[in-house]
Amino acid sequence: MTPKEQKAAIRNERLALRDAMAPEARIEGSLAMVELAGDRIAFAPGAVISGFWPIRSEADIRPLMAHLRTRGARLCLPVVLDRETIIFRELAVGAPVIKTGFGTTGPGPDAAVLDPDILLVPLSAFDRAGHRIGYGAGHYDRAIDRLKAKGRVPRLIGIAFDCQEVASVPAEPHDVALDAILTESGLRLFQQVS
């Protein structure tokens, strides 16, 4: 099996486990993320943090984002422009969110486009080394590459439930590892080797 085929199999398996979680367990897990890590995510006042509006059975990090805003974060959400590109639009207090394509919700075209300092990244699977499997489209990998081309190095915090952890992700050279993972059990930091 190729790494791509291995990733697809792991993705399907772990997303099925996440989908099988009771809705109440997902809600409780999402709220636990705020309790366990809301004050542990370090950033300077005014830092730009990208979250996401949950789709399917993802953790609902809207309470976490609200908490980070009270600590001084400037929030944004990813907006899928096409099959290749996401940008990050500011999530201003009171501003409406709209359907932005590919099942996502975010600020409309009038919102400012920002470059995040921290990305809260949804994913399908992760391992204890900080490797992740996304949803297969590569949106975040390309967005991270674009930010790095601008001289930006955002911190990457994966968002998942414990059931999405696997023993090992078949990492490829182009894959970008996480700096941390946040689950309902808490925030785990990874040691990245340069």
N, CA, C and O atoms as a DFTB+ gen file, in Angstrom:
776 C
 N C O
     1  1       0.843      -1.182       0.000
     2  2       0.000       0.000       0.000
     3  2       0.891       1.248       0.000
     4  3       1.861       1.311       0.754
     5  1       0.573       2.227      -0.829
     6  2       1.326       3.475      -0.871
     7  2       0.972       4.322       0.351
     8  3      -0.058       4.094       0.985
     9  1       1.836       5.317       0.692
    10  2       1.477       6.212       1.806
    11  2       0.117       6.882       1.597
    12  3      -0.640       7.059       2.551
    13  1      -0.190       7.247       0.370
    14  2      -1.481       7.894       0.090
    15  2      -2.635       6.931       0.381
    16  3      -3.651       7.331       0.949
    17  1      -2.477       5.675      -0.006
    18  2      -3.517       4.678       0.267
    19  2      -3.625       4.391       1.758
    20  3      -4.724       4.219       2.284
    21  1      -2.473       4.338       2.443
    22  2      -2.482       4.130       3.892
    23  2      -3.217       5.268       4.588
    24  3      -4.033       5.043       5.482
    25  1      -2.916       6.495       4.165
    26  2      -3.574       7.660       4.770
    27  2      -5.076       7.616       4.541
    28  3      -5.848       7.921       5.450
    29  1      -5.499       7.244       3.346
    30  2      -6.933       7.180       3.042
    31  2      -7.626       6.155       3.941
    32  3      -8.724       6.404       4.437
    33  1      -6.984       5.003       4.151
    34  2      -7.573       3.970       5.004
    35  2      -7.671       4.462       6.451
    36  3      -8.698       4.278       7.105
    37  1      -6.602       5.085       6.945
    38  2      -6.607       5.618       8.314
    39  2      -7.660       6.720       8.438
    40  3      -8.407       6.766       9.415
    41  1      -7.712       7.598       7.447
    42  2      -8.698       8.699       7.462
    43  2     -10.109       8.135       7.595
    44  3     -10.876       8.570       8.454
    45  1     -10.447       7.177       6.753
    46  2     -11.797       6.606       6.778
    47  2     -12.104       5.948       8.114
    48  3     -13.202       6.098       8.650
    49  1     -11.129       5.217       8.652
    50  2     -11.319       4.532       9.924
    51  2     -11.535       5.519      11.069
    52  3     -12.466       5.360      11.858
    53  1     -10.686       6.527      11.161
    54  2     -10.765       7.463      12.278
    55  2     -11.974       8.395      12.177
    56  3     -12.568       8.753      13.193
    57  1     -12.335       8.785      10.958
    58  2     -13.532       9.622      10.813
    59  2     -14.785       8.820      11.159
    60  3     -15.743       9.373      11.699
    61  1     -14.784       7.521      10.852
    62  2     -15.926       6.678      11.237
    63  2     -16.043       6.599      12.750
    64  3     -17.148       6.635      13.291
    65  1     -14.905       6.491      13.441
    66  2     -14.930       6.483      14.907
    67  2     -15.447       7.810      15.454
    68  3     -16.242       7.834      16.394
    69  1     -14.988       8.921      14.856
    70  2     -15.461      10.237      15.307
    71  2     -16.959      10.376      15.045
    72  3     -17.705      10.860      15.896
    73  1     -17.392       9.943      13.852
    74  2     -18.819      10.020      13.518
    75  2     -19.670       9.201      14.478
    76  3     -20.821       9.549      14.738
    77  1     -19.106       8.105      15.012
    78  2     -19.855       7.215      15.901
    79  2     -19.985       7.764      17.322
    80  3     -20.757       7.236      18.122
    81  1     -19.235       8.823      17.636
    82  2     -19.358       9.411      18.975
    83  2     -20.765       9.964      19.161
    84  3     -21.341      10.541      18.238
    85  1     -21.314       9.784      20.358
    86  2     -22.623      10.359      20.659
    87  2     -22.518      11.884      20.587
    88  3     -21.503      12.448      20.996
    89  1     -23.543      12.553      20.079
    90  2     -23.495      14.025      20.014
    91  2     -23.164      14.658      21.365
    92  3     -22.440      15.653      21.424
    93  1     -23.688      14.089      22.441
    94  2     -23.413      14.629      23.776
    95  2     -21.924      14.525      24.114
    96  3     -21.358      15.421      24.739
    97  1     -21.297      13.425      23.695
    98  2     -19.866      13.242      23.961
    99  2     -19.044      14.262      23.186
   100  3     -18.036      14.760      23.687
   101  1     -19.470      14.573      21.966
   102  2     -18.754      15.594      21.187
   103  2     -18.896      16.966      21.837
   104  3     -17.936      17.735      21.890
   105  1     -20.089      17.270      22.330
   106  2     -20.314      18.560      23.003
   107  2     -19.459      18.634      24.269
   108  3     -18.753      19.619      24.487
   109  1     -19.522      17.599      25.097
   110  2     -18.740      17.587      26.340
   111  2     -17.246      17.666      26.044
   112  3     -16.511      18.381      26.726
   113  1     -16.795      16.930      25.025
   114  2     -15.382      16.975      24.640
   115  2     -14.959      18.352      24.176
   116  3     -13.873      18.825      24.513
   117  1     -15.823      18.999      23.396
   118  2     -15.520      20.345      22.904
   119  2     -15.416      21.339      24.049
   120  3     -14.526      22.190      24.057
   121  1     -16.323      21.235      25.018
   122  2     -16.277      22.137      26.172
   123  2     -15.071      21.844      27.056
   124  3     -14.504      22.759      27.653
   125  1     -14.676      20.573      27.144
   126  2     -13.483      20.217      27.927
   127  2     -12.243      20.876      27.345
   128  3     -11.321      21.225      28.082
   129  1     -12.214      21.049      26.028
   130  2     -11.059      21.682      25.392
   131  2     -10.851      23.097      25.919
   132  3      -9.715      23.529      26.115
   133  1     -11.939      23.813      26.147
   134  2     -11.831      25.175      26.691
   135  2     -11.305      25.116      28.115
   136  3     -10.407      25.873      28.484
   137  1     -11.869      24.211      28.918
   138  2     -11.471      24.096      30.322
   139  2     -10.007      23.696      30.474
   140  3      -9.295      24.235      31.322
   141  1      -9.562      22.751      29.649
   142  2      -8.223      22.189      29.805
   143  2      -7.121      22.992      29.121
   144  3      -5.956      22.908      29.512
   145  1      -7.485      23.768      28.102
   146  2      -6.427      24.428      27.333
   147  2      -6.681      25.890      27.022
   148  3      -5.804      26.560      26.476
   149  1      -7.850      26.401      27.351
   150  2      -8.173      27.774      27.002
   151  2      -7.164      28.799      27.489
   152  3      -6.949      29.828      26.848
   153  1      -6.541      28.508      28.642
   154  2      -5.543      29.428      29.184
   155  2      -4.113      28.952      28.941
   156  3      -3.169      29.665      29.281
   157  1      -3.931      27.767      28.362
   158  2      -2.585      27.212      28.139
   159  2      -2.031      27.548      26.755
   160  3      -0.827      27.428      26.529
   161  1      -2.882      27.961      25.841
   162  2      -2.394      28.330      24.517
   163  2      -1.771      29.721      24.634
   164  3      -2.463      30.711      24.870
   165  1      -0.462      29.770      24.466
   166  2       0.272      31.025      24.667
   167  2       0.248      31.881      23.407
   168  3       0.459      31.381      22.302
   169  1      -0.012      33.175      23.582
   170  2       0.061      34.133      22.476
   171  2       0.094      35.544      23.044
   172  3      -0.358      35.791      24.162
   173  1       0.633      36.458      22.258
   174  2       0.675      37.866      22.644
   175  2      -0.671      38.515      22.318
   176  3      -1.344      38.097      21.375
   177  1      -1.068      39.520      23.078
   178  2      -2.309      40.234      22.759
   179  2      -2.275      40.730      21.313
   180  3      -1.265      41.252      20.843
   181  1      -3.392      40.556      20.628
   182  2      -3.477      40.977      19.232
   183  2      -3.038      39.916      18.241
   184  3      -3.153      40.125      17.033
   185  1      -2.534      38.776      18.721
   186  2      -2.145      37.697      17.816
   187  2      -3.363      37.228      17.025
   188  3      -4.484      37.213      17.534
   189  1      -3.129      36.854      15.796
   190  2      -4.206      36.381      14.928
   191  2      -4.284      34.858      15.034
   192  3      -3.316      34.149      14.758
   193  1      -5.460      34.374      15.440
   194  2      -5.677      32.939      15.580
   195  2      -6.808      32.524      14.650
   196  3      -7.903      33.085      14.683
   197  1      -6.515      31.526      13.819
   198  2      -7.536      30.985      12.931
   199  2      -8.177      29.777      13.586
   200  3      -7.494      28.828      13.974
   201  1      -9.485      29.821      13.704
   202  2     -10.253      28.674      14.182
   203  2     -11.013      28.090      13.012
   204  3     -10.561      28.180      11.870
   205  1     -12.157      27.493      13.280
   206  2     -13.020      26.993      12.209
   207  2     -14.409      26.756      12.774
   208  3     -14.577      26.478      13.961
   209  1     -15.400      26.872      11.902
   210  2     -16.771      26.534      12.251
   211  2     -16.880      25.030      12.024
   212  3     -16.455      24.554      10.971
   213  1     -17.427      24.266      12.959
   214  2     -17.428      22.814      12.802
   215  2     -18.324      22.343      11.652
   216  3     -19.403      22.883      11.407
   217  1     -17.832      21.320      10.965
   218  2     -18.648      20.621       9.977
   219  2     -18.671      19.145      10.368
   220  3     -17.787      18.661      11.074
   221  1     -19.678      18.457       9.904
   222  2     -19.863      17.029      10.194
   223  2     -19.704      16.793      11.703
   224  3     -20.387      17.432      12.503
   225  1     -18.823      15.895      12.087
   226  2     -18.692      15.521      13.500
   227  2     -17.462      16.144      14.166
   228  3     -16.983      15.631      15.178
   229  1     -16.948      17.242      13.608
   230  2     -15.777      17.908      14.190
   231  2     -16.088      18.463      15.576
   232  3     -17.242      18.720      15.919
   233  1     -15.036      18.638      16.357
   234  2     -15.168      19.337      17.633
   235  2     -15.671      20.758      17.356
   236  3     -15.274      21.392      16.378
   237  1     -16.534      21.233      18.222
   238  2     -17.052      22.598      18.098
   239  2     -16.165      23.513      18.945
   240  3     -16.316      23.584      20.164
   241  1     -15.242      24.210      18.284
   242  2     -14.304      25.058      19.028
   243  2     -14.764      26.512      19.126
   244  3     -13.978      27.384      19.495
   245  1     -16.010      26.777      18.803
   246  2     -16.496      28.159      18.944
   247  2     -16.380      28.662      20.384
   248  3     -16.006      29.819      20.576
   249  1     -16.687      27.842      21.424
   250  2     -16.459      28.326      22.793
   251  2     -14.980      28.605      23.069
   252  3     -14.654      29.567      23.764
   253  1     -14.095      27.783      22.536
   254  2     -12.659      28.017      22.712
   255  2     -12.255      29.323      22.032
   256  3     -11.511      30.118      22.606
   257  1     -12.743      29.547      20.810
   258  2     -12.401      30.788      20.105
   259  2     -12.905      32.000      20.881
   260  3     -12.202      33.005      20.982
   261  1     -14.121      31.914      21.433
   262  2     -14.652      33.030      22.224
   263  2     -13.756      33.295      23.429
   264  3     -13.501      34.448      23.777
   265  1     -13.280      32.232      24.062
   266  2     -12.383      32.392      25.215
   267  2     -11.065      33.046      24.783
   268  3     -10.567      33.948      25.456
   269  1     -10.511      32.593      23.672
   270  2      -9.257      33.175      23.187
   271  2      -9.442      34.662      22.860
   272  3      -8.531      35.462      23.071
   273  1     -10.613      35.026      22.350
   274  2     -10.897      36.446      22.077
   275  2     -10.871      37.249      23.372
   276  3     -10.351      38.365      23.395
   277  1     -11.427      36.694      24.456
   278  2     -11.424      37.435      25.734
   279  2     -10.001      37.621      26.248
   280  3      -9.741      38.536      27.029
   281  1      -9.077      36.761      25.817
   282  2      -7.671      36.877      26.214
   283  2      -6.896      37.798      25.286
   284  3      -5.695      37.991      25.479
   285  1      -7.557      38.375      24.278
   286  2      -6.886      39.347      23.418
   287  2      -6.557      38.879      22.014
   288  3      -5.885      39.594      21.271
   289  1      -7.017      37.693      21.631
   290  2      -6.750      37.204      20.269
   291  2      -7.631      37.919      19.257
   292  3      -8.757      38.319      19.553
   293  1      -7.099      38.064      18.082
   294  2      -7.855      38.536      16.926
   295  2      -8.182      37.275      16.120
   296  3      -7.269      36.556      15.715
   297  1      -9.450      37.000      15.884
   298  2      -9.858      35.735      15.287
   299  2     -10.119      35.840      13.790
   300  3     -10.514      36.883      13.268
   301  1      -9.880      34.706      13.121
   302  2     -10.244      34.589      11.715
   303  2     -10.680      33.158      11.449
   304  3     -10.436      32.257      12.252
   305  1     -11.325      32.968      10.316
   306  2     -11.780      31.646       9.896
   307  2     -11.276      31.372       8.488
   308  3     -11.131      32.296       7.688
   309  1     -11.005      30.092       8.177
   310  2     -10.607      29.761       6.809
   311  2     -11.816      29.840       5.881
   312  3     -12.932      29.474       6.251
   313  1     -11.570      30.316       4.695
   314  2     -12.600      30.383       3.660
   315  2     -12.042      29.675       2.432
   316  3     -10.973      30.026       1.931
   317  1     -12.771      28.683       1.959
   318  2     -12.341      27.911       0.795
   319  2     -12.737      28.697      -0.452
   320  3     -13.921      28.877      -0.736
   321  1     -11.724      29.166      -1.196
   322  2     -11.995      29.913      -2.427
   323  2     -12.247      28.978      -3.607
   324  3     -13.104      29.239      -4.451
   325  1     -11.485      27.883      -3.650
   326  2     -11.624      26.894      -4.712
   327  2     -11.005      25.591      -4.221
   328  3     -10.632      25.491      -3.052
   329  1     -10.894      24.622      -5.068
   330  2     -10.378      23.310      -4.655
   331  2      -8.918      23.357      -4.207
   332  3      -8.424      22.399      -3.611
   333  1      -8.234      24.442      -4.483
   334  2      -6.809      24.555      -4.167
   335  2      -6.499      25.536      -3.039
   336  3      -5.455      25.425      -2.395
   337  1      -7.388      26.489      -2.794
   338  2      -6.998      27.654      -1.998
   339  2      -7.951      27.953      -0.852
   340  3      -9.170      27.987      -1.022
   341  1      -7.356      28.172       0.332
   342  2      -8.106      28.782       1.425
   343  2      -7.386      30.069       1.821
   344  3      -6.162      30.174       1.750
   345  1      -8.186      31.033       2.236
   346  2      -7.657      32.263       2.821
   347  2      -8.281      32.382       4.208
   348  3      -9.171      31.609       4.562
   349  1      -7.818      33.336       4.976
   350  2      -8.315      33.505       6.337
   351  2      -8.921      34.899       6.464
   352  3      -8.229      35.907       6.322
   353  1     -10.238      34.938       6.738
   354  2     -10.950      36.208       6.884
   355  2     -11.245      36.480       8.353
   356  3     -11.555      35.574       9.126
   357  1     -11.138      37.766       8.715
   358  2     -11.348      38.159      10.109
   359  2     -12.770      37.879      10.565
   360  3     -13.740      38.162       9.862
   361  1     -12.865      37.317      11.761
   362  2     -14.151      37.055      12.405
   363  2     -14.364      38.159      13.434
   364  3     -13.999      38.019      14.601
   365  1     -14.957      39.251      12.983
   366  2     -15.182      40.407      13.853
   367  2     -16.429      40.176      14.710
   368  3     -17.365      39.495      14.291
   369  1     -16.428      40.749      15.907
   370  2     -17.573      40.627      16.809
   371  2     -18.815      41.174      16.115
   372  3     -18.807      42.291      15.596
   373  1     -19.867      40.387      16.110
   374  2     -21.136      40.814      15.538
   375  2     -21.234      40.712      14.028
   376  3     -22.317      40.900      13.473
   377  1     -20.141      40.421      13.352
   378  2     -20.181      40.310      11.890
   379  2     -20.858      39.001      11.494
   380  3     -20.675      37.982      12.161
   381  1     -21.631      39.022      10.426
   382  2     -22.310      37.794      10.017
   383  2     -21.328      36.790       9.412
   384  3     -20.277      37.156       8.884
   385  1     -21.702      35.527       9.508
   386  2     -20.978      34.482       8.791
   387  2     -21.926      33.919       7.744
   388  3     -23.145      33.921       7.917
   389  1     -21.342      33.438       6.659
   390  2     -22.125      32.942       5.537
   391  2     -21.586      31.582       5.103
   392  3     -20.495      31.180       5.508
   393  1     -22.346      30.892       4.291
   394  2     -21.852      29.662       3.682
   395  2     -20.756      30.070       2.706
   396  3     -20.959      30.928       1.847
   397  1     -19.590      29.442       2.851
   398  2     -18.446      29.852       2.027
   399  2     -17.976      28.748       1.083
   400  3     -16.872      28.829       0.543
   401  1     -18.784      27.736       0.881
   402  2     -18.446      26.695      -0.077
   403  2     -17.812      25.481       0.558
   404  3     -17.199      25.566       1.622
   405  1     -17.963      24.362      -0.096
   406  2     -17.377      23.089       0.334
   407  2     -17.808      22.725       1.756
   408  3     -17.049      22.104       2.499
   409  1     -19.037      23.118       2.132
   410  2     -19.581      22.772       3.439
   411  2     -19.125      23.656       4.577
   412  3     -19.455      23.385       5.732
   413  1     -18.371      24.716       4.286
   414  2     -17.813      25.551       5.347
   415  2     -18.617      26.835       5.535
   416  3     -19.405      27.234       4.677
   417  1     -18.394      27.463       6.678
   418  2     -19.026      28.728       7.043
   419  2     -17.927      29.684       7.464
   420  3     -16.988      29.289       8.155
   421  1     -18.036      30.937       7.053
   422  2     -17.034      31.918       7.437
   423  2     -17.491      33.327       7.134
   424  3     -18.601      33.532       6.644
   425  1     -16.637      34.304       7.424
   426  2     -16.957      35.701       7.124
   427  2     -17.092      35.918       5.616
   428  3     -16.494      35.201       4.813
   429  1     -17.874      36.900       5.260
   430  2     -18.093      37.215       3.852
   431  2     -16.930      37.960       3.218
   432  3     -15.929      38.242       3.877
   433  1     -17.068      38.279       1.932
   434  2     -15.974      38.894       1.181
   435  2     -15.580      40.294       1.652
   436  3     -14.520      40.790       1.269
   437  1     -16.403      40.937       2.468
   438  2     -16.052      42.267       2.976
   439  2     -15.085      42.207       4.166
   440  3     -14.504      43.223       4.548
   441  1     -14.916      41.019       4.746
   442  2     -14.043      40.876       5.918
   443  2     -12.575      40.973       5.501
   444  3     -12.202      40.585       4.394
   445  1     -11.755      41.497       6.404
   446  2     -10.317      41.624       6.136
   447  2      -9.679      40.238       6.020
   448  3     -10.042      39.311       6.744
   449  1      -8.729      40.115       5.103
   450  2      -7.950      38.887       4.968
   451  2      -6.724      39.022       5.869
   452  3      -5.987      40.004       5.778
   453  1      -6.508      38.027       6.743
   454  2      -5.430      38.079       7.725
   455  2      -4.461      36.917       7.533
   456  3      -4.811      35.902       6.930
   457  1      -3.253      37.069       8.043
   458  2      -2.267      35.996       8.085
   459  2      -2.170      35.524       9.532
   460  3      -1.673      36.260      10.385
   461  1      -2.637      34.303       9.826
   462  2      -2.667      33.831      11.207
   463  2      -1.278      33.574      11.802
   464  3      -0.346      33.162      11.111
   465  1      -1.179      33.832      13.107
   466  2       0.002      33.480      13.888
   467  2      -0.129      32.059      14.423
   468  3       0.865      31.355      14.606
   469  1      -1.381      31.646      14.674
   470  2      -1.690      30.301      15.173
   471  2      -2.849      29.766      14.335
   472  3      -3.830      30.465      14.084
   473  1      -2.712      28.510      13.909
   474  2      -3.791      27.843      13.189
   475  2      -4.335      26.713      14.050
   476  3      -3.588      25.812      14.433
   477  1      -5.617      26.749      14.357
   478  2      -6.303      25.628      14.986
   479  2      -6.825      24.784      13.825
   480  3      -7.721      25.206      13.095
   481  1      -6.254      23.587      13.662
   482  2      -6.425      22.813      12.435
   483  2      -7.296      21.583      12.668
   484  3      -6.955      20.737      13.495
   485  1      -8.419      21.470      11.950
   486  2      -9.192      20.232      12.024
   487  2      -8.428      19.126      11.289
   488  3      -7.645      19.404      10.382
   489  1      -8.658      17.892      11.682
   490  2      -7.939      16.791      11.043
   491  2      -8.715      15.496      11.202
   492  3      -9.701      15.429      11.936
   493  1      -8.251      14.466      10.500
   494  2      -8.918      13.172      10.617
   495  2      -8.163      12.220      11.536
   496  3      -8.782      11.383      12.194
   497  1      -6.826      12.331      11.595
   498  2      -6.031      11.446      12.452
   499  2      -4.720      12.127      12.805
   500  3      -4.255      13.020      12.095
   501  1      -4.123      11.686      13.930
   502  2      -2.831      12.213      14.361
   503  2      -2.095      11.119      15.123
   504  3      -2.695      10.139      15.563
   505  1      -0.783      11.302      15.271
   506  2      -0.009      10.369      16.085
   507  2       0.766      11.134      17.151
   508  3       0.748      12.364      17.178
   509  1       1.447      10.398      18.029
   510  2       2.129      11.036      19.159
   511  2       3.354      11.828      18.754
   512  3       3.924      12.534      19.586
   513  1       3.780      11.734      17.493
   514  2       4.921      12.520      17.009
   515  2       4.469      13.858      16.411
   516  3       5.301      14.680      16.026
   517  1       3.147      14.073      16.336
   518  2       2.652      15.329      15.781
   519  2       2.342      15.279      14.297
   520  3       2.040      16.308      13.693
   521  1       2.411      14.099      13.700
   522  2       2.019      13.984      12.304
   523  2       0.504      13.914      12.231
   524  3      -0.150      13.398      13.137
   525  1      -0.038      14.431      11.161
   526  2      -1.488      14.491      11.033
   527  2      -1.918      14.016       9.653
   528  3      -1.145      14.026       8.695
   529  1      -3.144      13.612       9.586
   530  2      -3.790      13.335       8.310
   531  2      -4.979      14.279       8.248
   532  3      -5.837      14.267       9.131
   533  1      -5.026      15.085       7.218
   534  2      -6.144      16.004       7.042
   535  2      -7.307      15.301       6.367
   536  3      -7.538      14.110       6.572
   537  1      -8.027      16.050       5.570
   538  2      -9.182      15.480       4.880
   539  2      -8.853      15.103       3.439
   540  3      -9.728      14.647       2.702
   541  1      -7.610      15.288       3.037
   542  2      -7.181      14.798       1.740
   543  2      -7.057      15.836       0.648
   544  3      -6.526      15.534      -0.421
   545  1      -7.533      17.056       0.880
   546  2      -7.483      18.081      -0.170
   547  2      -6.201      18.900      -0.139
   548  3      -5.858      19.539      -1.134
   549  1      -5.483      18.894       0.983
   550  2      -4.225      19.631       1.083
   551  2      -4.372      21.126       1.271
   552  3      -3.400      21.863       1.107
   553  1      -5.576      21.598       1.617
   554  2      -5.806      23.047       1.762
   555  2      -4.855      23.669       2.785
   556  3      -4.217      24.684       2.508
   557  1      -4.764      23.057       3.968
   558  2      -3.922      23.644       5.007
   559  2      -2.451      23.581       4.635
   560  3      -1.714      24.533       4.893
   561  1      -2.005      22.484       4.034
   562  2      -0.597      22.388       3.628
   563  2      -0.235      23.522       2.666
   564  3       0.812      24.154       2.809
   565  1      -1.100      23.772       1.693
   566  2      -0.825      24.858       0.735
   567  2      -0.896      26.229       1.406
   568  3      -0.093      27.111       1.103
   569  1      -1.860      26.411       2.321
   570  2      -1.965      27.694       3.026
   571  2      -0.725      27.940       3.878
   572  3      -0.221      29.061       3.933
   573  1      -0.231      26.895       4.543
   574  2       0.980      27.026       5.360
   575  2       2.170      27.367       4.473
   576  3       2.990      28.211       4.834
   577  1       2.272      26.721       3.320
   578  2       3.354      27.040       2.371
   579  2       3.293      28.503       1.940
   580  3       4.328      29.163       1.847
   581  1       2.080      29.019       1.675
   582  2       1.936      30.425       1.269
   583  2       2.357      31.361       2.395
   584  3       2.999      32.381       2.148
   585  1       1.999      31.019       3.627
   586  2       2.397      31.847       4.769
   587  2       3.916      31.830       4.937
   588  3       4.527      32.867       5.194
   589  1       4.520      30.655       4.792
   590  2       5.976      30.552       4.923
   591  2       6.681      31.341       3.822
   592  3       7.739      31.926       4.057
   593  1       6.102      31.358       2.626
   594  2       6.677      32.132       1.520
   595  2       6.668      33.629       1.836
   596  3       7.472      34.384       1.289
   597  1       5.761      34.057       2.717
   598  2       5.689      35.462       3.156
   599  2       6.581      35.711       4.366
   600  3       6.615      36.822       4.896
   601  1       7.308      34.677       4.805
   602  2       8.155      34.827       5.987
   603  2       7.440      34.564       7.295
   604  3       7.980      34.857       8.362
   605  1       6.241      34.019       7.238
   606  2       5.453      33.723       8.438
   607  2       5.594      32.249       8.783
   608  3       5.639      31.403       7.889
   609  1       5.664      31.935      10.066
   610  2       5.729      30.542      10.503
   611  2       4.661      30.350      11.584
   612  3       4.953      30.450      12.775
   613  1       3.431      30.075      11.165
   614  2       2.366      29.931      12.151
   615  2       2.536      28.666      12.990
   616  3       3.025      27.645      12.508
   617  1       2.122      28.755      14.261
   618  2       2.077      27.565      15.107
   619  2       0.834      26.776      14.729
   620  3      -0.231      27.349      14.499
   621  1       0.975      25.472      14.667
   622  2      -0.117      24.592      14.253
   623  2      -0.588      23.753      15.429
   624  3       0.169      22.959      15.987
   625  1      -1.844      23.941      15.793
   626  2      -2.443      23.168      16.876
   627  2      -3.581      22.356      16.276
   628  3      -4.602      22.905      15.863
   629  1      -3.389      21.038      16.236
   630  2      -4.436      20.162      15.722
   631  2      -5.586      20.076      16.705
   632  3      -5.387      20.128      17.919
   633  1      -6.788      19.945      16.174
   634  2      -7.995      19.807      16.990
   635  2      -8.635      18.474      16.625
   636  3      -8.982      18.238      15.468
   637  1      -8.787      17.612      17.614
   638  2      -9.349      16.282      17.362
   639  2      -9.910      15.719      18.657
   640  3      -9.772      16.315      19.725
   641  1     -10.537      14.577      18.542
   642  2     -10.942      13.812      19.714
   643  2      -9.929      12.685      19.909
   644  3      -9.237      12.290      18.971
   645  1      -9.850      12.178      21.127
   646  2      -8.884      11.124      21.445
   647  2      -9.004       9.928      20.503
   648  3      -7.995       9.307      20.166
   649  1     -10.220       9.597      20.074
   650  2     -10.433       8.431      19.215
   651  2      -9.753       8.573      17.851
   652  3      -9.684       7.603      17.096
   653  1      -9.256       9.757      17.529
   654  2      -8.611       9.985      16.239
   655  2      -7.105       9.736      16.276
   656  3      -6.431       9.851      15.253
   657  1      -6.573       9.395      17.457
   658  2      -5.148       9.115      17.556
   659  2      -4.851       7.716      17.011
   660  3      -5.602       6.769      17.242
   661  1      -3.741       7.612      16.286
   662  2      -3.263       6.338      15.763
   663  2      -1.818       6.140      16.211
   664  3      -1.159       7.084      16.645
   665  1      -1.335       4.912      16.104
   666  2       0.034       4.610      16.532
   667  2       1.049       5.365      15.692
   668  3       2.036       5.879      16.218
   669  1       0.809       5.435      14.384
   670  2       1.772       6.092      13.498
   671  2       1.090       6.544      12.220
   672  3       0.327       5.795      11.608
   673  1       1.372       7.770      11.826
   674  2       0.895       8.310      10.552
   675  2       2.021       8.143       9.534
   676  3       3.164       8.495       9.826
   677  1       1.724       7.613       8.345
   678  2       2.758       7.491       7.312
   679  2       3.111       8.882       6.765
   680  3       2.529       9.342       5.783
   681  1       4.077       9.540       7.419
   682  2       4.443      10.915       7.049
   683  2       5.258      10.911       5.760
   684  3       6.101      10.042       5.536
   685  1       4.985      11.894       4.933
   686  2       5.713      12.093       3.682
   687  2       6.498      13.398       3.789
   688  3       6.189      14.236       4.637
   689  1       7.517      13.580       2.933
   690  2       8.367      14.774       3.038
   691  2       7.608      16.101       3.001
   692  3       8.018      17.058       3.658
   693  1       6.505      16.176       2.244
   694  2       5.772      17.443       2.123
   695  2       4.837      17.705       3.304
   696  3       4.304      18.808       3.427
   697  1       4.629      16.718       4.171
   698  2       3.710      16.881       5.289
   699  2       4.281      17.847       6.326
   700  3       5.480      17.839       6.608
   701  1       3.412      18.671       6.883
   702  2       3.796      19.640       7.912
   703  2       3.317      19.110       9.257
   704  3       2.125      18.868       9.441
   705  1       4.243      18.929      10.200
   706  2       3.890      18.387      11.519
   707  2       3.250      19.464      12.395
   708  3       3.472      20.660      12.202
   709  1       2.464      19.016      13.345
   710  2       1.807      19.896      14.305
   711  2       2.782      20.307      15.403
   712  3       3.723      19.576      15.713
   713  1       2.553      21.473      15.983
   714  2       3.291      21.904      17.169
   715  2       2.625      21.371      18.435
   716  3       3.278      21.185      19.462
   717  1       1.309      21.125      18.347
   718  2       0.545      20.633      19.497
   719  2      -0.737      19.995      18.993
   720  3      -1.148      20.204      17.851
   721  1      -1.360      19.214      19.864
   722  2      -2.678      18.647      19.578
   723  2      -3.567      18.938      20.781
   724  3      -3.129      18.814      21.925
   725  1      -4.801      19.319      20.526
   726  2      -5.776      19.563      21.577
   727  2      -6.925      18.576      21.395
   728  3      -7.588      18.549      20.359
   729  1      -7.140      17.768      22.428
   730  2      -8.273      16.852      22.457
   731  2      -9.039      17.093      23.747
   732  3      -8.703      17.988      24.522
   733  1     -10.074      16.287      23.972
   734  2     -10.838      16.416      25.211
   735  2     -10.032      16.017      26.439
   736  3     -10.473      16.239      27.566
   737  1      -8.836      15.421      26.230
   738  2      -7.952      15.076      27.348
   739  2      -6.971      16.194      27.678
   740  3      -6.311      16.144      28.716
   741  1      -6.863      17.200      26.814
   742  2      -5.976      18.317      27.085
   743  2      -5.076      18.662      25.916
   744  3      -5.230      18.137      24.813
   745  1      -4.136      19.554      26.177
   746  2      -3.201      20.057      25.170
   747  2      -1.878      19.324      25.318
   748  3      -1.288      19.305      26.398
   749  1      -1.415      18.720      24.231
   750  2      -0.106      18.047      24.215
   751  2       0.801      18.788      23.257
   752  3       0.438      19.027      22.106
   753  1       1.973      19.148      23.728
   754  2       2.960      19.827      22.905
   755  2       3.912      18.792      22.330
   756  3       4.251      17.808      22.988
   757  1       4.344      19.026      21.083
   758  2       5.293      18.126      20.431
   759  2       6.647      18.804      20.314
   760  3       6.717      20.015      20.109
   761  1       7.697      18.056      20.440
   762  2       9.053      18.572      20.226
   763  2       9.370      18.416      18.744
   764  3       9.508      17.297      18.250
   765  1       9.482      19.515      18.047
   766  2       9.812      19.462      16.622
   767  2      11.320      19.541      16.450
   768  3      11.990      20.366      17.071
   769  1      11.840      18.670      15.596
   770  2      13.260      18.662      15.296
   771  2      13.478      19.459      14.024
   772  3      12.854      19.182      13.000
   773  1      14.363      20.453      14.082
   774  2      14.604      21.289      12.899
   775  2      15.579      20.617      11.961
   776  3      15.906      21.168      10.910
